[in-house]
Each structure stands twice: as structure tokens, then as C-alpha cells.
Amino acid sequence: MVSVILIFIGAFLFPGIVSITKSKLAGRKGISLLQPWYDFFKLIKKGMIISNTTSIIFQVATVINSAVLFVVMFFIPFSYFQPGIIHFEGDFLLFIYLLALGKFFLIISALDTGSSFEGMGANREALYSLLVEPAFFMIIGTLVLISGNLSFSELFQQLDLNFSSGLLFTVLSIYILLQFILIEGSRLPIDDPKTHLELTMIHEVMVLDNSGIDLAFIELGNALKFSIFSALIANIILAFIPVSYFYAIVVFVITQIILAVIIGVLESFRARLKLIYNSQFILTISSISVVLFLMMLLLKNSF
Amino acid sequence: MEAIFILLFAVSIFYFSISVNVRNYITLLGIQGVLLFLIAVLGLKDINTMHLIFIALETLLFKGILIPGYLLNIAKKNKVTNIKNFKTRRKMKGFYLIIIATLVYIGTIFLGDYLKNSFLDVKIFSAALTAVLMGLIFIVINKNITIHIISFIVIENGVFLLALAVGNEMPMMINTAILLDLFVSVLVLGVFFNKLTYHFKDDTTDILSNLKD
């Protein structure tokens, strides 16, 4: 339960911290930390406009995506102290495919609108998700290899990264998961959440037809997704540097804040990649994760 | 600890595959030089002070600083820091190159495992062979002469690493040969490139296709 609360705190802070970091680095005053949440409640109060061309898929897609993200949160354990609320052998496979289910519904809801722009965005989102998925599988595969368990909770309970190459795994897995967050969260250098040109949009163009409460929950979903993957990073850090229960909570929250600041800094100084280079960039992340997995196989003499 | 640097060396080859800028290639080359030094120092068990100084000079000084610096200077002088008309100059997209590099790396690991030799360090062997094979592929698919020489140095780095993979010591003969190769290739490129650009405005090998009897 602690992990769920911490994930909510992370999701609560994430949009505000990213925005404040970007504003400060650009020399602007910036918004308040709570502004994204004022916007959230404002959107909830607003009515929804649903296009006549859409079917039931468009109406249920956001609900399914949000439900999936809320369920996925329960899989995340609080380091080695508390298992996730839902845990069983092989639960990480359900975790990954539930996320894929949510994305699938968002993609087909974009196609359901009949808009060529949204179809184009859905196409790109599907491609990038396809290319980045092996990276996540490889990271989880490496964790399974090190700990010898098939459940998220047991995996982090028995994950000991205090061996000679533990630092190698920790640093590279954090790098890969950070890139994964940027790609899955549709942020720079793959996608620019602030862009207003439909032709270059990826995620934003998919949700152009969503309004009101649907849009509010899509925004909340993005923040939750960031927080869920940040929680995984925090769990890996805690496996590398074991601390007491209280300090583990502090590490969990600080990791989420630092990652949000890093994303803000990256978005301030990094240019967006040309669309033709996106695929190869994502594939490079997946390739690095394959190399990491193979290297760990060799180091563990499991080949 | 050694594994971290071997892995970073392998990762640098992936970044070679997606780089489209000569400056990035040269930076990666410098990083590879430093990584080679760290791998050699941590990996070699039977090493004396003289040998260590030689390796430090070869990797850290020449491969890590002097050669990248010299190449960057040549590239700047001849205004080839950006690959103009990248599509026409490289025959393969970075996307496919990444797939090839990953498959080559996986293949070399299987090869190392198949050889099952107690003297062979599969971690180093796979990274080294990937560097050699990918260096060859970079030469074949690029038309830019600067990239050719950089790819050649990547192959040399692979050979250096390969020598480390098969024993606890590195023969001085291999070291000297690699250093000589580097001098000849880089100096020849430097001298000829500067002279050639007086006559040819382009640095691609396209002009060679116009040669006739």
C-alpha cells in the first residue's frame, strides 16, 4: 500500500516539477506546483464533446486506459519491505501487457475518430511502443536473471545488486528506464508535449478529439505512468543501496523528484529529433538493453 | 568493474551506427580510446611498468586524445564536420545498422560460447569482434573518406581488444603494429586529404567511379 501512496505522490508532483524546472531554466517565473491539478479539476467540471463519427470504442478507451493504469500500480512493491498488492509468479508479464492494453485502446480510439491526423499519430505511437517494448522486457529479464524470481514483489525482495557488476546494472538500467519513460511518456527527444503542429505530433495528436473528463484522465494517466516507472527505478536503487524503512520512503520520493527535474532539464536543453531518426534512437535503447542482458548472462555464467 | 568498460565499448559501437555527424564519430573514437586504456589496465594481469606506459601512450594519449584531435582539426579545416547530403553518402539507414550491430553482437557471443576455450574471455571477444565486423560494414556503406579512416581505427580498436581477449598479457609486437598502423593511416589521411582538397572540392569516393583507362 505504501508504494501506491508514493506513486500517487510522485504523479501529483511530476507535471508541476517538470513545468517549474523548464520555467526556471528559461528565466521565467513559472506556474505553481499545483497548477496542473487546478487544470485537472477544471477539465473534470467541463462537459465532453464527442464526435458523431466515433463509436463506443472512443468512449470506453479512456476509461480502460485509466483503469489499466490504476490496476498496474498495485503490482509495484515497496522495495524489499512490502510486496505489491497484486503479486503472483509471472506478474510482470501481466504488468507489461496491461500497459499495452491501455495503449492499444488509446490507439484504436484515435483511429475511431476517422481523422487522418489522429490516425498518423496512432501509427507513430504504435511503432514507437513496438520498438521500445524489448528494452523493458530485457530489463525485467535481467532482474529475473539476477534474483531468480518471476514475481515483481519477490524479485525486488531478493534482488541483491551488491555484487561486482551491480553498479553496471544499476546505472545502465536507470539510463534505459529513463529513456523508456521519455519514450512512453511522449516527451523529448521523441515527442514534444507542447507542440502545436499536428504534422509533427505523436501522442498529443492522438488525443485531439478528447475533451473534458476524458482529457483530464489522459493527463492523469501520463503522470501515473511516469510515477510507476520511476517507482521501478527507485526499487532498483534501493536494491543497490539498502536502507531502513523510513529512508526508503525518502529515497522513493526523492528519486521521483530528481527524475522529474532531469526530464525538465533535458526538455530545456535538448532539441527534438527529426521524425526519421526517432525509430533508430528507440531501437538503440532496445539494443543497449539486449547487450546489458547478454553481459549479465555472461557475468552470471548462465549462458 | 572491467565489464562496465567492455559494455560501454560495445554500446559505443551502437552509437557509431546512428551517428550522422563527423564530430560525433570523432568524439566516440576518443571515448573508445579511453575505454581501451581502462580495459587494458584492469584486464592485463602480467604487466610491467614499461608495458603499462606503452599501453597508456598508445590508448590514452594517441587513441584517446591526439588522433581524435588531429582528425577533428582536419575535418574542421576541410569543412566536413557535418555529412552533407547524408542520404546519398551512406548506403544504409541507421535503423538497419543498429539491427545488424545487435545481431553481430549476439552472433559473436554465440561464437565465443561455441569455441569454449578457457583462455578466451567471451565478454571481450564479443565486443572486439563486433568492433572489427562493424568497422568493415561502416567502411563499405560510407562514401566519406573521413568516415573510412575512423572506421579503420574502430577496426584497430577491435584488434587491440581481441588481443586482450585471448590471454593475460598483450604481446608488444601487436601493440607496436597497431600503433604503426594508426600512424600510417591517420598521417597519410591528414597529408593527402589536405593536398587532395586543393584539387577536389569533395571528400567522397564518388569521384573514383569516374576513373577510366
Short mmCIF file of C-alpha atoms in Angstrom, two decimals:
data_model
loop_
_atom_site.label_atom_id
_atom_site.label_comp_id
_atom_site.label_asym_id
_atom_site.label_seq_id
_atom_site.Cartn_x
_atom_site.Cartn_y
_atom_site.Cartn_z
CA MET A 1 0.00 0.00 0.00
CA VAL A 2 2.92 2.34 0.75
CA SER A 3 4.12 2.05 -2.86
CA VAL A 4 0.66 3.05 -4.17
CA ILE A 5 0.62 6.14 -1.94
CA LEU A 6 4.17 7.04 -3.02
CA ILE A 7 3.25 6.55 -6.68
CA PHE A 8 0.32 8.92 -6.20
CA ILE A 9 2.59 11.48 -4.56
CA GLY A 10 5.03 11.14 -7.49
CA ALA A 11 2.22 11.53 -10.03
CA PHE A 12 0.95 14.54 -8.10
CA LEU A 13 4.33 16.28 -8.16
CA PHE A 14 5.56 15.28 -11.63
CA PRO A 15 3.77 17.72 -14.02
CA GLY A 16 4.38 20.69 -11.71
CA ILE A 17 8.09 19.94 -11.15
CA VAL A 18 8.77 19.45 -14.87
CA SER A 19 7.00 22.71 -15.68
CA ILE A 20 8.72 24.67 -12.88
CA THR A 21 12.17 23.31 -13.89
CA LYS A 22 11.60 24.32 -17.51
CA SER A 23 10.37 27.77 -16.48
CA LYS A 24 13.30 28.44 -14.13
CA LEU A 25 15.83 27.36 -16.76
CA ALA A 26 14.16 29.60 -19.33
CA GLY A 27 14.30 32.54 -16.90
CA ARG A 28 10.54 32.66 -16.38
CA LYS A 29 8.66 32.76 -13.07
CA GLY A 30 6.72 29.61 -13.87
CA ILE A 31 3.48 28.14 -12.66
CA SER A 32 2.68 26.92 -9.17
CA LEU A 33 3.28 23.27 -8.28
CA LEU A 34 -0.48 22.74 -8.06
CA GLN A 35 -1.40 24.39 -11.37
CA PRO A 36 -1.63 21.06 -13.33
CA TRP A 37 -4.11 19.89 -10.70
CA TYR A 38 -6.21 23.06 -10.94
CA ASP A 39 -6.31 22.33 -14.69
CA PHE A 40 -7.25 18.73 -13.95
CA PHE A 41 -10.25 19.72 -11.81
CA LYS A 42 -11.22 22.41 -14.31
CA LEU A 43 -11.30 19.77 -17.06
CA ILE A 44 -13.36 17.42 -14.90
CA LYS A 45 -16.01 20.12 -14.43
CA LYS A 46 -16.17 20.79 -18.18
CA GLY A 47 -18.54 18.94 -20.48
CA MET A 48 -17.41 16.48 -23.14
CA ILE A 49 -17.82 16.86 -26.86
CA ILE A 50 -17.97 13.54 -28.68
CA SER A 51 -17.78 13.48 -32.46
CA ASN A 52 -20.70 11.89 -34.34
CA THR A 53 -18.28 9.77 -36.36
CA THR A 54 -16.97 7.94 -33.28
CA SER A 55 -18.30 4.67 -31.90
CA ILE A 56 -18.43 3.14 -28.43
CA ILE A 57 -14.67 2.39 -28.66
CA PHE A 58 -13.84 6.09 -28.38
CA GLN A 59 -16.00 6.42 -25.27
CA VAL A 60 -14.59 3.39 -23.43
CA ALA A 61 -10.92 3.78 -24.46
CA THR A 62 -10.01 6.41 -21.88
CA VAL A 63 -11.87 4.54 -19.15
CA ILE A 64 -9.97 1.32 -19.98
CA ASN A 65 -6.62 3.14 -20.19
CA SER A 66 -7.16 4.83 -16.81
CA ALA A 67 -8.43 1.59 -15.20
CA VAL A 68 -5.40 -0.29 -16.50
CA LEU A 69 -3.01 2.29 -15.04
CA PHE A 70 -4.74 2.17 -11.66
CA VAL A 71 -4.51 -1.65 -11.64
CA VAL A 72 -0.88 -1.65 -12.79
CA MET A 73 0.05 0.50 -9.77
CA PHE A 74 -0.91 -2.37 -7.45
CA PHE A 75 1.82 -4.59 -8.96
CA ILE A 76 4.65 -2.35 -7.79
CA PRO A 77 6.22 -3.43 -4.49
CA PHE A 78 7.78 -1.11 -1.95
CA SER A 79 11.33 -2.37 -2.33
CA TYR A 80 12.05 -5.40 -0.10
CA PHE A 81 9.75 -4.11 2.69
CA GLN A 82 6.30 -4.67 1.25
CA PRO A 83 5.12 -6.73 -1.73
CA GLY A 84 2.75 -5.24 -4.27
CA ILE A 85 -1.00 -5.53 -3.51
CA ILE A 86 -1.32 -7.88 -6.50
CA HIS A 87 1.52 -10.36 -6.79
CA PHE A 88 1.92 -13.83 -8.27
CA GLU A 89 4.52 -15.70 -10.29
CA GLY A 90 4.97 -14.12 -13.71
CA ASP A 91 3.03 -10.97 -12.74
CA PHE A 92 5.44 -8.75 -14.67
CA LEU A 93 4.09 -10.22 -17.92
CA LEU A 94 0.57 -9.14 -16.96
CA PHE A 95 2.01 -5.75 -15.91
CA ILE A 96 3.53 -5.21 -19.36
CA TYR A 97 0.52 -6.46 -21.28
CA LEU A 98 -1.94 -4.43 -19.21
CA LEU A 99 0.03 -1.32 -20.14
CA ALA A 100 -0.05 -2.49 -23.77
CA LEU A 101 -3.83 -2.99 -23.49
CA GLY A 102 -4.31 0.60 -22.32
CA LYS A 103 -2.17 1.87 -25.16
CA PHE A 104 -3.99 -0.36 -27.66
CA PHE A 105 -7.34 1.19 -26.70
CA LEU A 106 -5.94 4.71 -26.96
CA ILE A 107 -4.60 3.87 -30.43
CA ILE A 108 -7.86 2.40 -31.72
CA SER A 109 -9.83 5.28 -30.21
CA ALA A 110 -7.63 7.66 -32.22
CA LEU A 111 -8.32 5.59 -35.35
CA ASP A 112 -12.03 5.55 -34.45
CA THR A 113 -12.32 9.31 -34.87
CA GLY A 114 -11.63 8.96 -38.59
CA SER A 115 -9.22 11.90 -38.53
CA SER A 116 -6.18 11.45 -40.74
CA PHE A 117 -4.00 13.37 -38.25
CA GLU A 118 -5.03 11.13 -35.35
CA GLY A 119 -4.50 8.03 -37.48
CA MET A 120 -0.99 9.27 -38.25
CA GLY A 121 -0.30 9.85 -34.53
CA ALA A 122 -1.69 6.42 -33.65
CA ASN A 123 0.53 4.86 -36.30
CA ARG A 124 3.64 6.51 -34.85
CA GLU A 125 2.71 5.69 -31.25
CA ALA A 126 2.21 2.02 -32.16
CA LEU A 127 5.59 1.89 -33.92
CA TYR A 128 7.50 3.50 -31.06
CA SER A 129 5.81 1.29 -28.45
CA LEU A 130 6.70 -1.76 -30.52
CA LEU A 131 10.33 -0.71 -30.76
CA VAL A 132 10.79 0.21 -27.09
CA GLU A 133 8.98 -2.82 -25.61
CA PRO A 134 12.02 -5.17 -25.95
CA ALA A 135 14.03 -2.73 -23.79
CA PHE A 136 11.60 -3.12 -20.89
CA PHE A 137 11.41 -6.89 -21.34
CA MET A 138 15.20 -7.12 -21.31
CA ILE A 139 15.50 -5.04 -18.12
CA ILE A 140 12.90 -7.21 -16.37
CA GLY A 141 14.61 -10.31 -17.84
CA THR A 142 17.92 -9.16 -16.38
CA LEU A 143 16.27 -8.57 -12.97
CA VAL A 144 14.79 -12.07 -13.13
CA LEU A 145 18.22 -13.44 -14.05
CA ILE A 146 19.89 -11.73 -11.09
CA SER A 147 17.26 -12.52 -8.44
CA GLY A 148 15.95 -15.84 -9.80
CA ASN A 149 12.30 -14.92 -9.18
CA LEU A 150 9.38 -14.43 -11.52
CA SER A 151 7.24 -12.12 -9.44
CA PHE A 152 7.77 -8.35 -9.12
CA SER A 153 7.49 -8.48 -5.34
CA GLU A 154 9.81 -11.46 -4.78
CA LEU A 155 12.12 -10.12 -7.44
CA PHE A 156 12.73 -6.88 -5.56
CA GLN A 157 12.72 -8.63 -2.17
CA GLN A 158 15.59 -10.89 -3.18
CA LEU A 159 17.37 -8.58 -5.60
CA ASP A 160 20.91 -8.07 -4.39
CA LEU A 161 22.93 -5.73 -6.55
CA ASN A 162 25.90 -5.69 -4.20
CA PHE A 163 27.98 -7.92 -6.48
CA SER A 164 30.96 -6.74 -8.55
CA SER A 165 28.89 -5.65 -11.56
CA GLY A 166 25.88 -4.41 -9.61
CA LEU A 167 26.87 -0.83 -10.38
CA LEU A 168 26.95 -1.68 -14.10
CA PHE A 169 23.40 -3.00 -13.97
CA THR A 170 22.09 -0.17 -11.77
CA VAL A 171 23.49 2.66 -13.90
CA LEU A 172 22.52 1.17 -17.25
CA SER A 173 19.07 0.04 -16.13
CA ILE A 174 18.35 3.54 -14.78
CA TYR A 175 19.53 5.01 -18.11
CA ILE A 176 17.36 2.61 -20.13
CA LEU A 177 14.30 3.07 -17.88
CA LEU A 178 14.70 6.86 -18.04
CA GLN A 179 14.74 6.71 -21.84
CA PHE A 180 11.76 4.34 -21.62
CA ILE A 181 9.87 6.93 -19.54
CA LEU A 182 10.69 9.64 -22.10
CA ILE A 183 9.50 7.48 -25.00
CA GLU A 184 6.40 6.03 -23.30
CA GLY A 185 5.53 9.40 -21.81
CA SER A 186 5.84 11.00 -25.28
CA ARG A 187 8.41 13.54 -24.21
CA LEU A 188 11.57 15.00 -25.78
CA PRO A 189 13.59 13.99 -27.81
CA ILE A 190 10.92 11.72 -29.37
CA ASP A 191 7.83 13.85 -28.95
CA ASP A 192 7.19 17.38 -27.75
CA PRO A 193 4.13 17.61 -25.48
CA LYS A 194 3.95 21.37 -26.09
CA THR A 195 3.99 21.28 -29.87
CA HIS A 196 1.05 22.75 -31.76
CA LEU A 197 1.85 21.42 -35.21
CA GLU A 198 -0.27 18.35 -35.89
CA LEU A 199 2.11 17.02 -38.52
CA THR A 200 4.93 16.55 -36.01
CA MET A 201 2.79 15.48 -33.05
CA ILE A 202 2.76 11.90 -31.84
CA HIS A 203 0.85 11.43 -28.60
CA GLU A 204 -0.87 14.82 -28.49
CA VAL A 205 -2.37 14.38 -31.95
CA MET A 206 -3.95 11.09 -30.82
CA VAL A 207 -5.98 12.81 -28.15
CA LEU A 208 -7.07 15.87 -30.12
CA ASP A 209 -10.71 14.74 -30.06
CA ASN A 210 -10.73 14.06 -26.32
CA SER A 211 -12.11 16.75 -24.06
CA GLY A 212 -13.41 17.31 -20.56
CA ILE A 213 -13.11 14.43 -18.11
CA ASP A 214 -11.55 12.13 -20.76
CA LEU A 215 -8.71 14.57 -21.38
CA ALA A 216 -8.26 15.07 -17.62
CA PHE A 217 -7.80 11.34 -17.12
CA ILE A 218 -5.45 11.05 -20.08
CA GLU A 219 -3.25 13.73 -18.47
CA LEU A 220 -3.50 11.95 -15.11
CA GLY A 221 -2.59 8.68 -16.85
CA ASN A 222 0.60 10.24 -18.25
CA ALA A 223 1.63 11.41 -14.77
CA LEU A 224 0.80 8.00 -13.28
CA LYS A 225 2.80 6.21 -15.95
CA PHE A 226 5.83 8.37 -15.15
CA SER A 227 5.42 7.66 -11.45
CA ILE A 228 5.02 3.88 -11.96
CA PHE A 229 8.25 3.60 -13.94
CA SER A 230 10.03 5.96 -11.53
CA ALA A 231 8.95 3.61 -8.73
CA LEU A 232 10.69 0.77 -10.58
CA ILE A 233 13.86 2.90 -10.78
CA ALA A 234 13.55 3.68 -7.05
CA ASN A 235 13.22 -0.05 -6.32
CA ILE A 236 16.41 -0.78 -8.31
CA ILE A 237 18.27 1.99 -6.43
CA LEU A 238 17.07 0.58 -3.10
CA ALA A 239 18.28 -2.88 -4.12
CA PHE A 240 21.73 -1.37 -4.77
CA ILE A 241 21.80 0.76 -1.62
CA PRO A 242 19.70 -0.99 1.07
CA VAL A 243 18.42 1.43 3.72
CA SER A 244 15.92 1.41 6.60
CA TYR A 245 12.15 1.69 6.09
CA PHE A 246 11.94 5.43 6.74
CA TYR A 247 14.91 6.27 4.49
CA ALA A 248 13.47 4.00 1.79
CA ILE A 249 10.38 6.24 1.69
CA VAL A 250 12.64 9.29 1.41
CA VAL A 251 14.68 7.63 -1.40
CA PHE A 252 11.44 6.73 -3.19
CA VAL A 253 10.12 10.32 -3.13
CA ILE A 254 13.49 11.93 -3.88
CA THR A 255 14.01 9.59 -6.87
CA GLN A 256 10.66 10.70 -8.31
CA ILE A 257 11.51 14.39 -7.77
CA ILE A 258 15.02 14.04 -9.24
CA LEU A 259 13.69 12.19 -12.30
CA ALA A 260 11.08 14.92 -12.86
CA VAL A 261 13.85 17.56 -12.60
CA ILE A 262 16.05 15.56 -15.04
CA ILE A 263 13.15 15.42 -17.53
CA GLY A 264 12.65 19.17 -17.13
CA VAL A 265 16.36 19.86 -17.68
CA LEU A 266 16.52 17.51 -20.69
CA GLU A 267 13.49 19.19 -22.22
CA SER A 268 15.07 22.61 -21.71
CA PHE A 269 18.39 21.82 -23.36
CA ARG A 270 17.60 19.07 -25.80
CA ALA A 271 16.22 19.53 -29.27
CA ARG A 272 13.59 17.25 -30.64
CA LEU A 273 14.86 14.58 -33.01
CA LYS A 274 13.79 14.56 -36.63
CA LEU A 275 11.00 12.04 -37.13
CA ILE A 276 13.18 9.86 -39.37
CA TYR A 277 15.73 9.44 -36.56
CA ASN A 278 13.18 8.51 -33.86
CA SER A 279 12.98 4.82 -34.79
CA GLN A 280 16.73 4.29 -34.79
CA PHE A 281 17.09 6.15 -31.49
CA ILE A 282 14.47 3.94 -29.82
CA LEU A 283 15.97 0.83 -31.37
CA THR A 284 19.38 1.83 -29.97
CA ILE A 285 17.86 1.85 -26.45
CA SER A 286 16.46 -1.64 -27.06
CA SER A 287 19.83 -2.81 -28.43
CA ILE A 288 21.66 -1.48 -25.35
CA SER A 289 19.23 -3.40 -23.15
CA VAL A 290 19.96 -6.57 -25.18
CA VAL A 291 23.71 -6.01 -24.67
CA LEU A 292 23.14 -5.48 -20.93
CA PHE A 293 21.12 -8.69 -20.69
CA LEU A 294 23.76 -10.71 -22.57
CA MET A 295 26.56 -9.22 -20.48
CA MET A 296 24.75 -10.17 -17.28
CA LEU A 297 24.25 -13.68 -18.69
CA LEU A 298 28.00 -13.93 -19.27
CA LEU A 299 28.84 -12.50 -15.84
CA LYS A 300 26.48 -14.92 -14.13
CA ASN A 301 27.91 -17.80 -16.21
CA SER A 302 24.35 -18.69 -17.20
CA PHE A 303 25.00 -18.81 -20.92
CA MET B 1 34.48 -3.26 -12.98
CA GLU B 2 36.16 -4.30 -16.22
CA ALA B 3 32.75 -5.48 -17.51
CA ILE B 4 31.38 -1.91 -17.29
CA PHE B 5 34.02 -0.61 -19.69
CA ILE B 6 33.63 -3.57 -22.07
CA LEU B 7 29.89 -2.96 -22.15
CA LEU B 8 30.40 0.77 -22.74
CA PHE B 9 32.77 -0.11 -25.59
CA ALA B 10 30.05 -2.30 -27.14
CA VAL B 11 27.48 0.47 -26.63
CA SER B 12 29.80 2.98 -28.35
CA ILE B 13 29.63 0.81 -31.49
CA PHE B 14 25.84 1.13 -31.45
CA TYR B 15 26.18 4.89 -31.25
CA PHE B 16 28.60 4.76 -34.20
CA SER B 17 25.76 3.14 -36.15
CA ILE B 18 23.32 6.01 -35.59
CA SER B 19 25.75 8.93 -35.77
CA VAL B 20 25.42 11.15 -38.80
CA ASN B 21 27.91 13.79 -37.76
CA VAL B 22 31.69 13.51 -38.17
CA ARG B 23 32.15 15.32 -34.85
CA ASN B 24 30.15 12.58 -33.08
CA TYR B 25 32.23 9.88 -34.77
CA ILE B 26 35.45 11.52 -33.59
CA THR B 27 34.14 12.00 -30.03
CA LEU B 28 33.14 8.33 -29.91
CA LEU B 29 36.61 7.43 -31.15
CA GLY B 30 38.18 9.37 -28.26
CA ILE B 31 35.84 7.67 -25.77
CA GLN B 32 36.81 4.26 -27.20
CA GLY B 33 40.49 5.14 -26.69
CA VAL B 34 39.93 5.92 -23.01
CA LEU B 35 37.79 2.79 -22.55
CA LEU B 36 40.52 0.64 -24.14
CA PHE B 37 43.05 2.00 -21.66
CA LEU B 38 40.79 1.18 -18.71
CA ILE B 39 40.00 -2.31 -20.05
CA ALA B 40 43.71 -2.99 -20.67
CA VAL B 41 44.81 -1.77 -17.23
CA LEU B 42 42.09 -3.72 -15.41
CA GLY B 43 42.30 -6.79 -17.64
CA LEU B 44 46.03 -7.40 -18.03
CA LYS B 45 47.46 -9.37 -15.14
CA ASP B 46 51.09 -9.90 -16.27
CA ILE B 47 52.08 -6.33 -16.96
CA ASN B 48 55.27 -4.42 -16.15
CA THR B 49 55.74 -0.66 -15.82
CA MET B 50 57.32 -0.25 -19.27
CA HIS B 51 54.49 -2.12 -20.91
CA LEU B 52 51.91 -0.11 -18.97
CA ILE B 53 53.48 3.17 -20.11
CA PHE B 54 53.45 1.94 -23.72
CA ILE B 55 49.77 0.94 -23.50
CA ALA B 56 48.90 4.25 -21.79
CA LEU B 57 50.67 6.15 -24.58
CA GLU B 58 49.00 4.10 -27.28
CA THR B 59 45.45 4.14 -25.93
CA LEU B 60 45.03 7.19 -23.72
CA LEU B 61 47.35 9.60 -25.49
CA PHE B 62 47.16 8.56 -29.15
CA LYS B 63 43.76 6.87 -29.47
CA GLY B 64 42.03 8.95 -26.83
CA ILE B 65 43.43 12.45 -27.43
CA LEU B 66 45.90 13.01 -30.27
CA ILE B 67 44.25 11.11 -33.12
CA PRO B 68 40.70 12.38 -32.41
CA GLY B 69 42.12 15.90 -32.03
CA TYR B 70 44.04 15.61 -35.30
CA LEU B 71 41.04 14.18 -37.15
CA LEU B 72 38.79 16.93 -35.77
CA ASN B 73 41.30 19.50 -36.91
CA ILE B 74 41.39 18.01 -40.42
CA ALA B 75 37.60 17.76 -40.53
CA LYS B 76 37.22 21.41 -39.44
CA LYS B 77 39.89 22.58 -41.87
CA ASN B 78 38.18 20.84 -44.75
CA LYS B 79 34.67 21.72 -43.56
CA VAL B 80 33.45 18.15 -43.32
CA THR B 81 32.19 18.24 -39.71
CA ASN B 82 28.68 17.64 -40.98
CA ILE B 83 27.89 14.97 -43.51
CA LYS B 84 26.18 16.94 -46.21
CA ASN B 85 23.50 15.08 -48.13
CA PHE B 86 23.76 12.26 -45.65
CA LYS B 87 21.33 10.03 -47.56
CA THR B 88 23.41 9.98 -50.71
CA ARG B 89 26.60 9.35 -48.80
CA ARG B 90 25.53 6.43 -46.63
CA LYS B 91 24.04 3.44 -48.34
CA MET B 92 22.21 2.14 -45.28
CA LYS B 93 19.90 3.73 -42.72
CA GLY B 94 20.96 3.82 -39.07
CA PHE B 95 17.86 1.78 -38.22
CA TYR B 96 19.12 -1.23 -40.18
CA LEU B 97 22.69 -0.69 -38.95
CA ILE B 98 21.51 -0.95 -35.34
CA ILE B 99 19.73 -4.23 -36.12
CA ILE B 100 22.88 -5.54 -37.83
CA ALA B 101 25.10 -4.43 -34.91
CA THR B 102 22.80 -6.16 -32.39
CA LEU B 103 22.71 -9.35 -34.45
CA VAL B 104 26.51 -9.26 -34.89
CA TYR B 105 26.96 -8.84 -31.12
CA ILE B 106 24.59 -11.73 -30.34
CA GLY B 107 26.31 -13.85 -33.03
CA THR B 108 29.78 -13.19 -31.60
CA ILE B 109 28.61 -14.18 -28.11
CA PHE B 110 27.30 -17.46 -29.50
CA LEU B 111 30.59 -17.92 -31.37
CA GLY B 112 32.60 -17.27 -28.21
CA ASP B 113 30.44 -19.74 -26.32
CA TYR B 114 30.79 -22.31 -29.13
CA LEU B 115 34.60 -22.03 -29.05
CA LYS B 116 34.54 -22.79 -25.29
CA ASN B 117 38.21 -22.03 -24.73
CA SER B 118 39.38 -21.44 -21.18
CA PHE B 119 41.84 -18.76 -22.39
CA LEU B 120 39.13 -16.87 -24.24
CA ASP B 121 37.24 -14.12 -22.41
CA VAL B 122 33.87 -14.16 -24.21
CA LYS B 123 32.90 -10.69 -22.90
CA ILE B 124 35.93 -9.04 -24.51
CA PHE B 125 35.93 -11.34 -27.54
CA SER B 126 32.31 -10.48 -28.47
CA ALA B 127 32.86 -6.70 -28.12
CA ALA B 128 36.14 -6.91 -30.08
CA LEU B 129 34.76 -8.98 -32.95
CA THR B 130 31.70 -6.72 -33.14
CA ALA B 131 34.02 -3.70 -33.46
CA VAL B 132 36.02 -5.39 -36.24
CA LEU B 133 32.97 -6.52 -38.22
CA MET B 134 31.03 -3.28 -37.75
CA GLY B 135 34.12 -1.27 -38.72
CA LEU B 136 34.20 -3.18 -42.01
CA ILE B 137 30.48 -2.55 -42.54
CA PHE B 138 30.93 1.18 -41.82
CA ILE B 139 33.65 1.35 -44.48
CA VAL B 140 31.52 -0.46 -47.05
CA ILE B 141 28.39 1.67 -46.55
CA ASN B 142 30.03 5.09 -46.23
CA LYS B 143 31.43 7.08 -49.10
CA ASN B 144 33.04 9.72 -46.92
CA ILE B 145 36.82 9.32 -46.70
CA THR B 146 36.96 10.70 -43.13
CA ILE B 147 34.44 8.08 -42.00
CA HIS B 148 36.57 5.45 -43.77
CA ILE B 149 39.60 6.30 -41.68
CA ILE B 150 37.50 6.48 -38.49
CA SER B 151 36.04 3.05 -39.29
CA PHE B 152 39.57 1.78 -39.84
CA ILE B 153 40.53 2.98 -36.36
CA VAL B 154 37.41 1.23 -34.97
CA ILE B 155 38.73 -1.99 -36.56
CA GLU B 156 42.14 -1.34 -34.97
CA ASN B 157 40.43 -0.84 -31.60
CA GLY B 158 38.68 -4.17 -32.14
CA VAL B 159 42.01 -5.87 -32.92
CA PHE B 160 43.55 -4.34 -29.79
CA LEU B 161 40.66 -5.66 -27.71
CA LEU B 162 40.84 -9.05 -29.44
CA ALA B 163 44.48 -9.34 -28.36
CA LEU B 164 43.30 -8.74 -24.78
CA ALA B 165 40.58 -11.39 -25.07
CA VAL B 166 42.91 -14.32 -25.61
CA GLY B 167 45.40 -14.00 -22.76
CA ASN B 168 46.58 -12.33 -19.62
CA GLU B 169 49.32 -10.44 -21.41
CA MET B 170 49.49 -8.45 -24.61
CA PRO B 171 52.40 -9.09 -26.96
CA MET B 172 54.49 -5.98 -27.57
CA MET B 173 54.60 -6.88 -31.26
CA ILE B 174 50.80 -6.46 -31.60
CA ASN B 175 50.92 -3.15 -29.75
CA THR B 176 53.69 -1.82 -31.95
CA ALA B 177 51.95 -2.99 -35.12
CA ILE B 178 48.67 -1.33 -34.12
CA LEU B 179 50.44 1.92 -33.29
CA LEU B 180 52.31 1.85 -36.61
CA ASP B 181 49.04 1.18 -38.46
CA LEU B 182 47.43 4.14 -36.74
CA PHE B 183 50.31 6.47 -37.55
CA VAL B 184 50.38 5.46 -41.18
CA SER B 185 46.63 5.64 -41.70
CA VAL B 186 46.00 8.89 -39.86
CA LEU B 187 49.09 10.71 -41.05
CA VAL B 188 48.58 9.57 -44.63
CA LEU B 189 44.97 10.68 -44.46
CA GLY B 190 45.99 14.03 -42.96
CA VAL B 191 48.68 14.78 -45.52
CA PHE B 192 46.79 13.52 -48.55
CA PHE B 193 43.48 14.96 -47.51
CA ASN B 194 44.97 18.43 -47.23
CA LYS B 195 46.65 18.05 -50.61
CA LEU B 196 43.67 16.42 -52.29
CA THR B 197 41.26 19.17 -51.34
CA TYR B 198 43.31 21.60 -53.45
CA HIS B 199 42.17 19.64 -56.49
CA PHE B 200 38.87 18.08 -55.43
CA LYS B 201 36.19 20.04 -53.63
CA ASP B 202 34.53 16.87 -52.40
CA ASP B 203 35.65 14.35 -49.79
CA THR B 204 33.61 11.40 -51.04
CA THR B 205 34.86 8.47 -53.04
CA ASP B 206 32.25 9.19 -55.73
CA ILE B 207 34.91 10.81 -57.88
CA LEU B 208 36.74 7.47 -58.12
CA SER B 209 33.82 5.95 -60.03
CA ASN B 210 34.61 8.34 -62.90
CA LEU B 211 38.11 6.87 -63.35
CA LYS B 212 38.64 5.36 -66.78
CA ASP B 213 41.51 3.61 -68.56
#
